[in-house]
Amino acid sequence: MSELHPNKPEFRNINAFVDLPTYRLPPAGWVSILHRISGAVMFLLLPLIIWMFDTSVSSEISFMKFKSAFVAGLWIFPGFVIQIVSLGLIWAFLHHLIAGLRHLYMDATHSVTKEFGRSSAIFVLTLSIGLTLVLGAKLFGLY
Amino acid sequence: MSVNFGSKRIVVGAHYGLRDWLAQRVTAALIALLTALILVQIIFSSGEIGYDTWASIFSAQWMKALTFATILALIYHVWVGMRDIWMDYIKPTGVRLFLQVFTIVWLLACAGWAIQVLWRL
């Protein structure tokens, strides 16, 4: 590799603080690392997700408690924090789902070309961010 | 004594990694299916989505059974994914073991809670 591209930097044992900010990822790389980050975020927030499931389905009274969390807050967190965290969860789920469907599609159809990797990655990023904005507008009461 | 780990590992059978790879896709498909079913029921409900509409989605027995199966699929899916993350980034064996045990306990506790919510509906 280095003989073919003498000026191309090699990344071995990369330093997270020095090399990562200057390393430009291709779209497929962004989809990949965001797939991982979104999964980890949902793993850590699983108790909040189940709390939402619990309060929203258990009874009329708990449903009101669920709704008021987005306005009056929950535990030590004010309402807007719950809204922002929920928006983060919406994005995490959408990205993870759409990027996962991309995986399944690539496995099923053996779509392994560089061009398909790039175009499908741009599709995933556009759709997940677009849907997050649409649902986020609903979450913040814009329509 | 020959080296029997890392790239020098003596491979004595097939299926290395295949089980996790396949399980990740099968469980993902199940989660996607449940998501689609919930979305369809929300989209085709009439009027404002209040408590009754939302809770009735999960109170049908077939939906409970499918949601139960999906909760189990979900914790298996998350286990495979989080284990990949720990194996990639956490090198000290002791820390990795601790995080893996924490992941299992965390997931089992969450699954128990979710199933309790589902089954008292």
Tab-separated table of C-alpha atoms in Angstrom:
chain	number	residue	atom	x	y	z
A	1	MET	CA	0.000	0.000	0.000
A	2	SER	CA	2.646	2.525	1.041
A	3	GLU	CA	4.635	1.861	-2.158
A	4	LEU	CA	1.580	2.676	-4.261
A	5	HIS	CA	0.616	5.778	-2.277
A	6	PRO	CA	3.789	7.235	-0.760
A	7	ASN	CA	1.988	10.251	0.742
A	8	LYS	CA	-0.930	8.338	2.212
A	9	PRO	CA	-0.749	8.277	6.016
A	10	GLU	CA	-0.877	4.862	7.635
A	11	PHE	CA	-3.056	4.374	10.681
A	12	ARG	CA	-1.672	1.768	13.024
A	13	ASN	CA	-2.420	1.755	16.753
A	14	ILE	CA	-4.262	4.999	16.241
A	15	ASN	CA	-4.421	7.525	19.037
A	16	ALA	CA	-8.058	8.352	19.751
A	17	PHE	CA	-7.320	12.009	20.537
A	18	VAL	CA	-4.723	12.773	17.854
A	19	ASP	CA	-5.818	10.676	14.869
A	20	LEU	CA	-9.584	10.291	15.139
A	21	PRO	CA	-10.512	14.006	14.702
A	22	THR	CA	-8.424	14.216	11.499
A	23	TYR	CA	-9.497	10.857	10.056
A	24	ARG	CA	-12.161	11.494	7.431
A	25	LEU	CA	-14.671	8.641	7.339
A	26	PRO	CA	-16.520	7.731	4.144
A	27	PRO	CA	-20.365	7.673	4.418
A	28	ALA	CA	-20.373	3.892	4.953
A	29	GLY	CA	-17.918	4.415	7.826
A	30	TRP	CA	-20.256	6.950	9.434
A	31	VAL	CA	-23.186	4.542	9.133
A	32	SER	CA	-21.060	1.810	10.692
A	33	ILE	CA	-19.792	3.742	13.728
A	34	LEU	CA	-23.202	5.376	14.271
A	35	HIS	CA	-24.805	1.913	14.155
A	36	ARG	CA	-22.534	0.942	17.023
A	37	ILE	CA	-23.052	4.192	18.975
A	38	SER	CA	-26.841	4.105	18.533
A	39	GLY	CA	-26.924	0.503	19.757
A	40	ALA	CA	-24.835	1.324	22.824
A	41	VAL	CA	-27.037	4.356	23.614
A	42	MET	CA	-30.193	2.221	23.506
A	43	PHE	CA	-28.498	-0.417	25.680
A	44	LEU	CA	-27.655	2.169	28.341
A	45	LEU	CA	-31.108	3.794	28.191
A	46	LEU	CA	-32.989	0.474	28.260
A	47	PRO	CA	-34.434	1.152	31.753
A	48	LEU	CA	-35.857	4.476	30.495
A	49	ILE	CA	-37.350	2.735	27.442
A	50	ILE	CA	-38.999	0.083	29.636
A	51	TRP	CA	-40.177	2.785	32.058
A	52	MET	CA	-41.876	4.448	29.066
A	53	PHE	CA	-43.415	1.103	28.037
A	54	ASP	CA	-44.540	0.441	31.635
A	55	THR	CA	-46.149	3.815	32.332
A	56	SER	CA	-47.700	4.170	28.868
A	57	VAL	CA	-49.532	0.816	28.834
A	58	SER	CA	-50.222	-0.047	32.487
A	59	SER	CA	-53.188	2.245	33.325
A	60	GLU	CA	-54.912	5.525	32.507
A	61	ILE	CA	-53.215	7.130	35.510
A	62	SER	CA	-49.745	5.911	34.592
A	63	PHE	CA	-50.392	7.030	31.003
A	64	MET	CA	-50.953	10.573	32.331
A	65	LYS	CA	-47.704	10.242	34.283
A	66	PHE	CA	-45.958	9.189	31.057
A	67	LYS	CA	-47.302	12.206	29.186
A	68	SER	CA	-46.464	14.669	31.959
A	69	ALA	CA	-42.802	13.508	32.043
A	70	PHE	CA	-42.262	15.410	28.784
A	71	VAL	CA	-43.607	18.622	30.332
A	72	ALA	CA	-43.110	18.469	34.086
A	73	GLY	CA	-40.009	16.304	34.006
A	74	LEU	CA	-39.007	12.984	35.504
A	75	TRP	CA	-36.972	12.308	38.657
A	76	ILE	CA	-34.259	15.037	38.731
A	77	PHE	CA	-34.599	15.878	35.035
A	78	PRO	CA	-36.775	18.722	33.695
A	79	GLY	CA	-39.212	18.123	30.836
A	80	PHE	CA	-37.008	19.454	28.037
A	81	VAL	CA	-34.224	17.035	29.002
A	82	ILE	CA	-36.691	14.149	28.667
A	83	GLN	CA	-37.710	15.566	25.280
A	84	ILE	CA	-34.118	15.816	24.059
A	85	VAL	CA	-33.214	12.342	25.355
A	86	SER	CA	-36.359	10.989	23.641
A	87	LEU	CA	-35.302	12.671	20.413
A	88	GLY	CA	-31.906	10.989	20.796
A	89	LEU	CA	-33.626	7.635	21.297
A	90	ILE	CA	-35.826	8.217	18.242
A	91	TRP	CA	-32.723	8.908	16.158
A	92	ALA	CA	-30.848	5.937	17.655
A	93	PHE	CA	-33.709	3.547	16.886
A	94	LEU	CA	-34.284	4.884	13.352
A	95	HIS	CA	-30.593	4.813	12.470
A	96	HIS	CA	-30.080	1.351	13.950
A	97	LEU	CA	-33.183	0.002	12.186
A	98	ILE	CA	-32.454	1.480	8.763
A	99	ALA	CA	-28.737	0.655	8.888
A	100	GLY	CA	-29.717	-2.867	9.974
A	101	LEU	CA	-32.094	-3.230	7.027
A	102	ARG	CA	-29.187	-2.116	4.809
A	103	HIS	CA	-27.124	-4.971	6.289
A	104	LEU	CA	-29.903	-7.491	5.642
A	105	TYR	CA	-30.380	-6.214	2.093
A	106	MET	CA	-26.652	-6.442	1.362
A	107	ASP	CA	-26.497	-9.967	2.808
A	108	ALA	CA	-29.514	-11.149	0.841
A	109	THR	CA	-28.555	-9.630	-2.513
A	110	HIS	CA	-24.746	-9.817	-2.185
A	111	SER	CA	-24.535	-6.069	-2.888
A	112	VAL	CA	-20.869	-5.572	-2.102
A	113	THR	CA	-19.740	-2.953	-4.604
A	114	LYS	CA	-18.013	0.182	-3.371
A	115	GLU	CA	-20.562	2.364	-5.145
A	116	PHE	CA	-23.544	0.594	-3.568
A	117	GLY	CA	-21.894	0.875	-0.139
A	118	ARG	CA	-21.570	4.616	-0.627
A	119	SER	CA	-24.987	5.360	-2.108
A	120	SER	CA	-26.872	3.149	0.370
A	121	ALA	CA	-24.971	4.735	3.270
A	122	ILE	CA	-26.002	8.214	2.106
A	123	PHE	CA	-29.581	6.902	1.799
A	124	VAL	CA	-29.487	5.577	5.396
A	125	LEU	CA	-28.088	8.831	6.818
A	126	THR	CA	-30.577	10.985	4.890
A	127	LEU	CA	-33.613	8.891	5.798
A	128	SER	CA	-32.746	8.446	9.476
A	129	ILE	CA	-31.955	12.135	10.030
A	130	GLY	CA	-34.974	13.215	7.940
A	131	LEU	CA	-37.414	11.015	9.878
A	132	THR	CA	-35.824	12.133	13.164
A	133	LEU	CA	-36.521	15.765	12.206
A	134	VAL	CA	-40.137	14.969	11.250
A	135	LEU	CA	-40.819	13.044	14.473
A	136	GLY	CA	-38.800	15.553	16.509
A	137	ALA	CA	-41.047	18.372	15.260
A	138	LYS	CA	-44.032	16.345	16.546
A	139	LEU	CA	-42.279	15.682	19.854
A	140	PHE	CA	-41.638	19.393	20.394
A	141	GLY	CA	-45.220	20.250	19.385
A	142	LEU	CA	-44.489	22.038	16.108
A	143	TYR	CA	-47.496	20.372	14.410
B	1	MET	CA	3.392	-26.875	23.841
B	2	SER	CA	1.995	-25.405	20.661
B	3	VAL	CA	0.261	-22.037	20.649
B	4	ASN	CA	-3.497	-22.580	20.563
B	5	PHE	CA	-4.985	-19.094	20.641
B	6	GLY	CA	-5.366	-16.010	18.413
B	7	SER	CA	-4.427	-16.581	14.781
B	8	LYS	CA	-2.609	-19.797	15.764
B	9	ARG	CA	-5.768	-21.339	17.146
B	10	ILE	CA	-6.332	-24.915	16.007
B	11	VAL	CA	-9.710	-24.896	14.324
B	12	VAL	CA	-11.427	-28.137	15.172
B	13	GLY	CA	-14.883	-27.445	13.803
B	14	ALA	CA	-17.019	-25.247	11.631
B	15	HIS	CA	-19.484	-22.478	12.606
B	16	TYR	CA	-16.988	-20.081	14.217
B	17	GLY	CA	-18.922	-16.826	14.464
B	18	LEU	CA	-21.739	-18.098	12.265
B	19	ARG	CA	-24.131	-18.617	15.162
B	20	ASP	CA	-23.791	-15.029	16.401
B	21	TRP	CA	-23.915	-13.635	12.863
B	22	LEU	CA	-27.090	-15.527	12.049
B	23	ALA	CA	-28.705	-14.912	15.450
B	24	GLN	CA	-28.053	-11.177	15.057
B	25	ARG	CA	-29.963	-11.156	11.758
B	26	VAL	CA	-32.846	-13.405	12.834
B	27	THR	CA	-33.433	-11.448	16.065
B	28	ALA	CA	-33.147	-8.159	14.129
B	29	ALA	CA	-35.796	-9.330	11.661
B	30	LEU	CA	-38.130	-10.190	14.555
B	31	ILE	CA	-37.636	-6.751	16.156
B	32	ALA	CA	-38.255	-5.073	12.783
B	33	LEU	CA	-41.415	-7.160	12.314
B	34	LEU	CA	-42.833	-6.152	15.713
B	35	THR	CA	-41.960	-2.504	14.987
B	36	ALA	CA	-43.854	-2.709	11.682
B	37	LEU	CA	-46.870	-4.363	13.352
B	38	ILE	CA	-47.067	-1.678	16.058
B	39	LEU	CA	-46.666	1.103	13.469
B	40	VAL	CA	-49.405	-0.356	11.246
B	41	GLN	CA	-51.818	-0.572	14.196
B	42	ILE	CA	-51.057	3.041	15.175
B	43	ILE	CA	-51.397	4.343	11.623
B	44	PHE	CA	-54.718	2.564	10.993
B	45	SER	CA	-56.245	3.541	14.350
B	46	SER	CA	-58.910	6.220	14.197
B	47	GLY	CA	-58.910	9.415	16.230
B	48	GLU	CA	-56.321	10.657	18.697
B	49	ILE	CA	-53.972	8.056	20.121
B	50	GLY	CA	-54.875	7.931	23.802
B	51	TYR	CA	-54.367	5.298	26.442
B	52	ASP	CA	-57.057	2.925	25.113
B	53	THR	CA	-55.700	2.778	21.568
B	54	TRP	CA	-52.129	2.313	22.746
B	55	ALA	CA	-52.781	-0.289	25.455
B	56	SER	CA	-55.177	-2.323	23.286
B	57	ILE	CA	-52.343	-2.890	20.781
B	58	PHE	CA	-50.495	-4.931	23.412
B	59	SER	CA	-53.482	-6.543	25.123
B	60	ALA	CA	-54.355	-8.968	22.290
B	61	GLN	CA	-53.041	-12.417	23.232
B	62	TRP	CA	-51.181	-12.992	19.927
B	63	MET	CA	-49.544	-9.587	20.285
B	64	LYS	CA	-48.478	-10.428	23.858
B	65	ALA	CA	-46.960	-13.694	22.707
B	66	LEU	CA	-45.111	-12.005	19.836
B	67	THR	CA	-43.922	-9.140	22.069
B	68	PHE	CA	-42.676	-11.694	24.616
B	69	ALA	CA	-40.688	-13.518	21.929
B	70	THR	CA	-39.348	-10.187	20.675
B	71	ILE	CA	-38.173	-9.150	24.163
B	72	LEU	CA	-36.153	-12.375	24.343
B	73	ALA	CA	-34.856	-11.779	20.794
B	74	LEU	CA	-33.950	-8.223	21.769
B	75	ILE	CA	-31.815	-9.142	24.788
B	76	TYR	CA	-29.995	-11.806	22.735
B	77	HIS	CA	-29.439	-9.210	19.984
B	78	VAL	CA	-28.118	-6.638	22.470
B	79	TRP	CA	-25.912	-9.256	24.112
B	80	VAL	CA	-24.202	-10.104	20.793
B	81	GLY	CA	-23.781	-6.406	19.958
B	82	MET	CA	-22.460	-5.297	23.352
B	83	ARG	CA	-20.128	-8.303	23.530
B	84	ASP	CA	-18.695	-7.202	20.155
B	85	ILE	CA	-18.123	-3.706	21.542
B	86	TRP	CA	-16.397	-4.980	24.715
B	87	MET	CA	-14.247	-7.416	22.690
B	88	ASP	CA	-13.182	-4.645	20.277
B	89	TYR	CA	-12.332	-1.872	22.738
B	90	ILE	CA	-11.700	-3.406	26.169
B	91	LYS	CA	-8.439	-5.346	26.294
B	92	PRO	CA	-7.838	-6.133	30.020
B	93	THR	CA	-9.497	-9.494	30.667
B	94	GLY	CA	-10.741	-8.580	34.141
B	95	VAL	CA	-12.431	-5.359	33.025
B	96	ARG	CA	-13.924	-7.112	29.992
B	97	LEU	CA	-15.283	-9.950	32.146
B	98	PHE	CA	-16.808	-7.438	34.551
B	99	LEU	CA	-18.482	-5.527	31.710
B	100	GLN	CA	-19.778	-8.728	30.118
B	101	VAL	CA	-21.258	-9.909	33.422
B	102	PHE	CA	-22.738	-6.419	33.970
B	103	THR	CA	-24.286	-6.584	30.477
B	104	ILE	CA	-25.925	-9.945	31.179
B	105	VAL	CA	-27.311	-8.826	34.565
B	106	TRP	CA	-28.520	-5.505	33.079
B	107	LEU	CA	-30.270	-7.262	30.196
B	108	LEU	CA	-31.876	-9.981	32.328
B	109	ALA	CA	-33.168	-7.361	34.797
B	110	CYS	CA	-34.587	-5.245	31.958
B	111	ALA	CA	-36.175	-8.278	30.295
B	112	GLY	CA	-37.813	-9.303	33.579
B	113	TRP	CA	-39.305	-5.840	34.018
B	114	ALA	CA	-40.572	-5.674	30.420
B	115	ILE	CA	-42.145	-9.143	30.636
B	116	GLN	CA	-43.800	-8.261	33.969
B	117	VAL	CA	-45.341	-5.143	32.367
B	118	LEU	CA	-46.516	-7.182	29.400
B	119	TRP	CA	-48.019	-10.031	31.402
B	120	ARG	CA	-50.114	-7.989	33.834
B	121	LEU	CA	-51.860	-6.141	30.992
